[in-house]
CSV table of C-alpha atoms in Angstrom, one decimal:
chain,number,residue,atom,x,y,z
N,983,GLU,CA,-96.6,174.1,-198.8
N,984,VAL,CA,-93.9,171.5,-198.2
N,985,PRO,CA,-91.0,171.7,-195.6
N,986,GLU,CA,-87.7,172.9,-196.9
N,987,LEU,CA,-84.3,172.7,-195.3
N,988,VAL,CA,-82.3,175.9,-195.0
N,989,LEU,CA,-78.6,175.5,-194.2
N,990,MET,CA,-76.6,178.5,-193.0
N,991,SER,CA,-73.1,178.9,-191.8
N,992,ALA,CA,-70.7,181.5,-190.4
N,993,PRO,CA,-67.1,181.6,-188.9
N,994,ASP,CA,-68.5,181.5,-185.3
N,995,HIS,CA,-71.7,181.2,-183.3
N,996,SER,CA,-72.2,184.9,-182.6
N,997,THR,CA,-71.8,185.8,-186.3
N,998,LEU,CA,-74.2,183.0,-187.2
N,999,GLN,CA,-76.8,184.5,-184.8
N,1000,ASP,CA,-76.3,187.9,-186.4
N,1001,LEU,CA,-76.8,186.4,-189.9
N,1002,ALA,CA,-79.9,184.6,-188.8
N,1003,GLU,CA,-81.4,187.8,-187.5
N,1004,ARG,CA,-80.5,189.8,-190.6
N,1005,THR,CA,-81.8,187.0,-192.9
N,1006,ALA,CA,-85.1,186.9,-191.0
N,1007,LYS,CA,-85.5,190.7,-191.4
N,1008,ALA,CA,-84.7,190.4,-195.1
N,1009,ILE,CA,-87.3,187.7,-195.6
N,1010,ALA,CA,-89.9,189.8,-193.7
N,1011,ASP,CA,-89.2,192.8,-195.9
N,1012,ASP,CA,-89.6,190.8,-199.2
N,1013,PRO,CA,-93.2,189.9,-200.0
N,1014,ASN,CA,-92.0,187.5,-202.7
N,1015,ALA,CA,-89.6,185.6,-200.5
N,1016,THR,CA,-90.0,181.8,-200.3
N,1017,VAL,CA,-88.3,179.2,-198.1
N,1018,ALA,CA,-87.1,177.4,-201.2
N,1019,GLY,CA,-85.6,180.6,-202.5
N,1020,VAL,CA,-83.8,181.3,-199.2
N,1021,SER,CA,-82.5,177.7,-199.2
N,1022,ARG,CA,-81.1,178.0,-202.8
N,1023,ALA,CA,-79.5,181.3,-202.0
N,1024,TRP,CA,-77.6,179.9,-199.0
N,1025,SER,CA,-76.7,176.7,-200.8
N,1026,GLY,CA,-74.4,178.7,-203.1
N,1027,ARG,CA,-72.3,180.0,-200.3
N,1028,ARG,CA,-69.1,178.6,-198.9
N,1029,ALA,CA,-69.8,176.4,-195.8
N,1030,GLN,CA,-68.0,177.7,-192.7
N,1031,SER,CA,-67.4,176.1,-189.3
N,1032,ALA,CA,-70.6,177.3,-187.4
N,1033,ARG,CA,-73.5,175.5,-189.0
N,1034,LEU,CA,-77.3,176.0,-188.7
N,1035,GLY,CA,-80.1,173.9,-190.2
N,1036,VAL,CA,-83.7,175.1,-190.2
N,1037,VAL,CA,-86.7,173.1,-191.5
N,1038,ALA,CA,-89.7,175.4,-192.3
N,1039,SER,CA,-92.7,175.3,-194.6
N,1040,THR,CA,-93.5,179.1,-194.8
N,1041,PRO,CA,-91.5,182.3,-194.8
N,1042,SER,CA,-93.2,183.4,-191.5
N,1043,GLU,CA,-92.2,180.1,-189.9
N,1044,LEU,CA,-88.7,180.4,-191.1
N,1045,CYS,CA,-88.5,184.0,-189.7
N,1046,GLU,CA,-89.8,182.9,-186.4
N,1047,LYS,CA,-87.3,180.2,-186.0
N,1048,LEU,CA,-84.4,182.4,-187.1
N,1049,HIS,CA,-85.4,185.1,-184.7
N,1050,ALA,CA,-85.6,182.5,-181.9
N,1051,PHE,CA,-82.1,181.3,-182.8
N,1052,ALA,CA,-80.8,184.8,-182.7
N,1053,ARG,CA,-82.1,185.0,-179.1
N,1054,GLY,CA,-80.3,181.9,-178.2
N,1055,GLU,CA,-83.2,179.5,-178.5
N,1056,LEU,CA,-83.5,176.3,-180.6
N,1057,ALA,CA,-87.0,175.8,-181.9
N,1058,GLN,CA,-88.3,172.4,-183.1
N,1059,GLY,CA,-86.8,171.7,-186.5
N,1060,VAL,CA,-83.7,173.7,-185.8
N,1061,ALA,CA,-80.2,172.3,-185.2
N,1062,MET,CA,-76.8,174.0,-184.7
N,1063,GLY,CA,-73.3,172.6,-184.5
N,1064,GLU,CA,-69.6,173.1,-185.2
N,1065,ALA,CA,-67.9,171.4,-188.1
N,1066,GLY,CA,-64.6,169.7,-187.4
N,1067,GLU,CA,-61.6,169.7,-189.7
N,1068,GLY,CA,-62.1,167.5,-192.7
N,1069,ALA,CA,-65.3,165.9,-194.0
N,1070,PRO,CA,-66.7,163.1,-191.8
N,1071,LYS,CA,-66.8,159.6,-193.2
N,1072,LEU,CA,-70.3,158.6,-194.5
N,1073,ALA,CA,-71.7,155.1,-194.9
N,1074,PHE,CA,-74.8,153.9,-196.8
N,1075,LEU,CA,-76.5,150.8,-195.4
N,1076,TYR,CA,-79.2,149.3,-197.6
N,1077,PRO,CA,-82.0,147.2,-196.0
N,1078,GLY,CA,-83.0,143.7,-196.8
N,1079,GLN,CA,-86.4,142.0,-197.3
N,1080,GLY,CA,-88.9,143.1,-194.7
N,1081,ALA,CA,-88.4,146.9,-195.2
N,1082,GLN,CA,-90.9,147.0,-198.0
N,1083,ARG,CA,-94.3,148.7,-197.8
N,1084,VAL,CA,-96.9,149.9,-200.3
N,1085,GLY,CA,-96.4,153.6,-201.1
N,1086,MET,CA,-92.8,153.8,-199.9
N,1087,ILE,CA,-91.0,157.0,-201.0
N,1088,ALA,CA,-94.2,158.2,-202.8
N,1089,ASP,CA,-93.8,161.8,-201.7
N,1090,ILE,CA,-90.1,161.8,-202.6
N,1091,ARG,CA,-90.9,160.4,-206.0
N,1092,LYS,CA,-93.5,163.1,-206.7
N,1093,ARG,CA,-91.2,165.9,-205.6
N,1094,PHE,CA,-87.8,164.8,-207.2
N,1095,PRO,CA,-87.8,163.9,-210.9
N,1096,VAL,CA,-84.5,162.1,-210.5
N,1097,VAL,CA,-86.3,159.5,-208.3
N,1098,ALA,CA,-89.2,159.0,-210.7
N,1099,LYS,CA,-86.8,158.7,-213.6
N,1100,ALA,CA,-84.7,156.0,-211.7
N,1101,LEU,CA,-87.8,154.0,-210.8
N,1102,ASN,CA,-89.0,154.2,-214.4
N,1103,ALA,CA,-85.6,153.0,-215.6
N,1104,MET,CA,-85.9,150.0,-213.2
N,1105,ASP,CA,-89.4,149.2,-214.7
N,1106,GLU,CA,-87.8,149.2,-218.2
N,1107,ALA,CA,-84.9,147.0,-217.0
N,1108,LEU,CA,-87.4,144.5,-215.5
N,1109,GLU,CA,-89.8,144.4,-218.4
N,1110,GLY,CA,-90.5,140.7,-219.1
N,1111,HIS,CA,-89.0,139.7,-215.7
N,1112,LEU,CA,-91.9,140.6,-213.4
N,1113,LYS,CA,-95.6,140.2,-213.8
N,1114,ARG,CA,-96.1,143.8,-212.9
N,1115,PRO,CA,-93.9,146.9,-213.1
N,1116,VAL,CA,-92.2,147.8,-209.8
N,1117,THR,CA,-94.0,151.1,-209.8
N,1118,HIS,CA,-97.4,149.3,-210.0
N,1119,LEU,CA,-96.3,147.1,-207.0
N,1120,LEU,CA,-95.3,150.1,-204.9
N,1121,TYR,CA,-98.1,152.4,-206.1
N,1122,PRO,CA,-101.2,150.2,-206.9
N,1123,GLU,CA,-103.3,153.2,-207.7
N,1124,GLU,CA,-101.4,153.6,-210.9
N,1125,ARG,CA,-102.9,150.3,-212.2
N,1126,GLY,CA,-106.1,152.2,-213.1
N,1127,VAL,CA,-108.3,149.9,-211.0
N,1128,GLU,CA,-109.0,149.8,-207.3
N,1129,VAL,CA,-106.8,147.4,-205.4
N,1130,ASP,CA,-107.5,146.1,-202.0
N,1131,PRO,CA,-104.7,147.4,-199.7
N,1132,THR,CA,-104.2,144.0,-198.0
N,1133,LEU,CA,-103.8,142.2,-201.4
N,1134,ALA,CA,-101.5,145.0,-202.6
N,1135,MET,CA,-99.2,144.5,-199.6
N,1136,ALA,CA,-99.3,140.7,-200.0
N,1137,GLU,CA,-98.3,141.0,-203.6
N,1138,LEU,CA,-95.4,143.4,-202.8
N,1139,THR,CA,-94.2,141.2,-200.0
N,1140,ALA,CA,-94.0,138.1,-202.2
N,1141,THR,CA,-90.3,137.3,-202.5
N,1142,GLU,CA,-90.2,137.5,-206.3
N,1143,ASN,CA,-91.6,141.0,-206.2
N,1144,CYS,CA,-90.2,142.4,-202.9
N,1145,GLN,CA,-86.5,141.9,-203.8
N,1146,PRO,CA,-86.4,143.8,-207.1
N,1147,ALA,CA,-88.7,146.5,-205.6
N,1148,LEU,CA,-86.3,147.1,-202.7
N,1149,ILE,CA,-83.4,147.3,-205.1
N,1150,SER,CA,-85.2,149.8,-207.2
N,1151,VAL,CA,-86.1,152.0,-204.3
N,1152,GLY,CA,-82.5,151.9,-203.0
N,1153,VAL,CA,-81.1,152.8,-206.4
N,1154,ALA,CA,-83.6,155.7,-206.8
N,1155,LEU,CA,-82.7,157.2,-203.4
N,1156,THR,CA,-79.0,156.8,-204.2
N,1157,ARG,CA,-79.5,158.7,-207.4
N,1158,LEU,CA,-81.2,161.5,-205.5
N,1159,LEU,CA,-78.3,161.7,-203.0
N,1160,ASP,CA,-75.8,161.7,-205.8
N,1161,GLN,CA,-77.7,164.7,-207.4
N,1162,LEU,CA,-77.4,166.4,-204.0
N,1163,LYS,CA,-73.7,165.7,-204.0
N,1164,VAL,CA,-73.9,163.3,-201.1
N,1165,SER,CA,-71.7,160.3,-201.6
N,1166,ALA,CA,-70.7,157.4,-199.4
N,1167,ASP,CA,-67.2,156.4,-198.3
N,1168,VAL,CA,-68.5,153.0,-197.6
N,1169,VAL,CA,-71.5,151.0,-198.7
N,1170,ALA,CA,-73.0,147.9,-197.1
N,1171,GLY,CA,-76.3,146.0,-197.2
N,1172,HIS,CA,-78.3,143.5,-195.2
N,1173,SER,CA,-79.4,140.4,-197.2
N,1174,VAL,CA,-80.7,141.5,-200.6
N,1175,GLY,CA,-79.5,145.0,-199.7
N,1176,GLU,CA,-76.0,143.7,-200.5
N,1177,PHE,CA,-76.9,143.9,-204.1
N,1178,THR,CA,-78.0,147.5,-203.8
N,1179,ALA,CA,-74.7,148.3,-202.1
N,1180,ALA,CA,-72.9,146.6,-205.0
N,1181,ILE,CA,-74.8,148.8,-207.5
N,1182,SER,CA,-74.1,151.9,-205.4
N,1183,GLY,CA,-70.4,151.0,-205.2
N,1184,GLY,CA,-70.2,150.6,-209.0
N,1185,VAL,CA,-69.5,146.9,-208.8
N,1186,ILE,CA,-72.4,146.0,-211.0
N,1187,ASP,CA,-74.7,148.0,-213.4
N,1188,ALA,CA,-78.1,148.9,-212.0
N,1189,ALA,CA,-80.1,147.3,-214.8
N,1190,GLU,CA,-78.1,144.1,-214.7
N,1191,GLY,CA,-78.2,144.1,-210.9
N,1192,VAL,CA,-82.0,144.4,-210.6
N,1193,ARG,CA,-82.6,141.8,-213.3
N,1194,PHE,CA,-80.3,139.4,-211.4
N,1195,VAL,CA,-82.1,140.1,-208.1
N,1196,ALA,CA,-85.5,139.5,-209.9
N,1197,ALA,CA,-84.2,136.1,-211.0
N,1198,ARG,CA,-82.8,135.4,-207.5
N,1199,GLY,CA,-86.2,136.3,-205.9
N,1200,ALA,CA,-88.1,134.1,-208.3
N,1201,ALA,CA,-85.8,131.2,-207.6
N,1202,MET,CA,-86.2,131.7,-203.8
N,1203,ALA,CA,-89.9,131.9,-204.2
N,1204,ASP,CA,-89.8,128.5,-206.0
N,1205,MET,CA,-87.8,127.1,-203.2
N,1206,GLU,CA,-90.3,128.3,-200.7
N,1207,GLY,CA,-93.0,126.5,-202.6
N,1208,ASP,CA,-91.0,123.3,-202.8
N,1209,ARG,CA,-90.4,123.3,-199.1
N,1210,GLY,CA,-94.2,123.7,-198.5
N,1211,ALA,CA,-94.8,120.7,-200.8
N,1212,MET,CA,-92.2,118.6,-199.0
N,1213,VAL,CA,-93.7,119.4,-195.6
N,1214,ALA,CA,-97.1,118.4,-196.8
N,1215,LEU,CA,-95.8,115.1,-198.1
N,1216,VAL,CA,-94.1,114.3,-194.8
N,1217,CYS,CA,-97.2,115.1,-192.9
N,1218,GLU,CA,-99.2,112.7,-194.9
């Protein structure tokens, strides 16, 4: 069982508490109830000013947390607030080189097809531009052979691999947020993350952007090698 987020709302706090109590009772009375089902049911309702968010993995856990909220308690994984007038401004900030790690967003990729599809599209766009697909750099187990974790991390960290990998992850997560109808008013990025921001903002196409970054990363890796050779020459 995986955690699900249930979002509930009502005109005011007391009504929200009453709805939480009634929802908990309805779940307890339905042997086929699931947290995902409750989440879907509530997602179709109009959002009102008093908001409640509950993270739970099982119907019983959800019931327990809803009962607690109805009593005036906020259990772990529960948040309540009041929405102001108008939607708040939202910014996406994309990270630069150094944020990479082997296995990043693996669980999200398995759970959300849109993320897997986006990463596969990045692999297709980068065919012939990288020695390995981005998915094989991020998830070495997919190569079909055992890979030493230290070597896998070193390979992913290499500039020519790291930069297109981070772009690919950023694009994939943005696709997921877009599917969830979460969009940014402002996008920005640090270092190579600026290119992800440009893709997210519609300035450049994702496939073209990730290929450009792959070429940029390769050029930077070559420069790093040249600097090493120059230092060695000076030392001699």
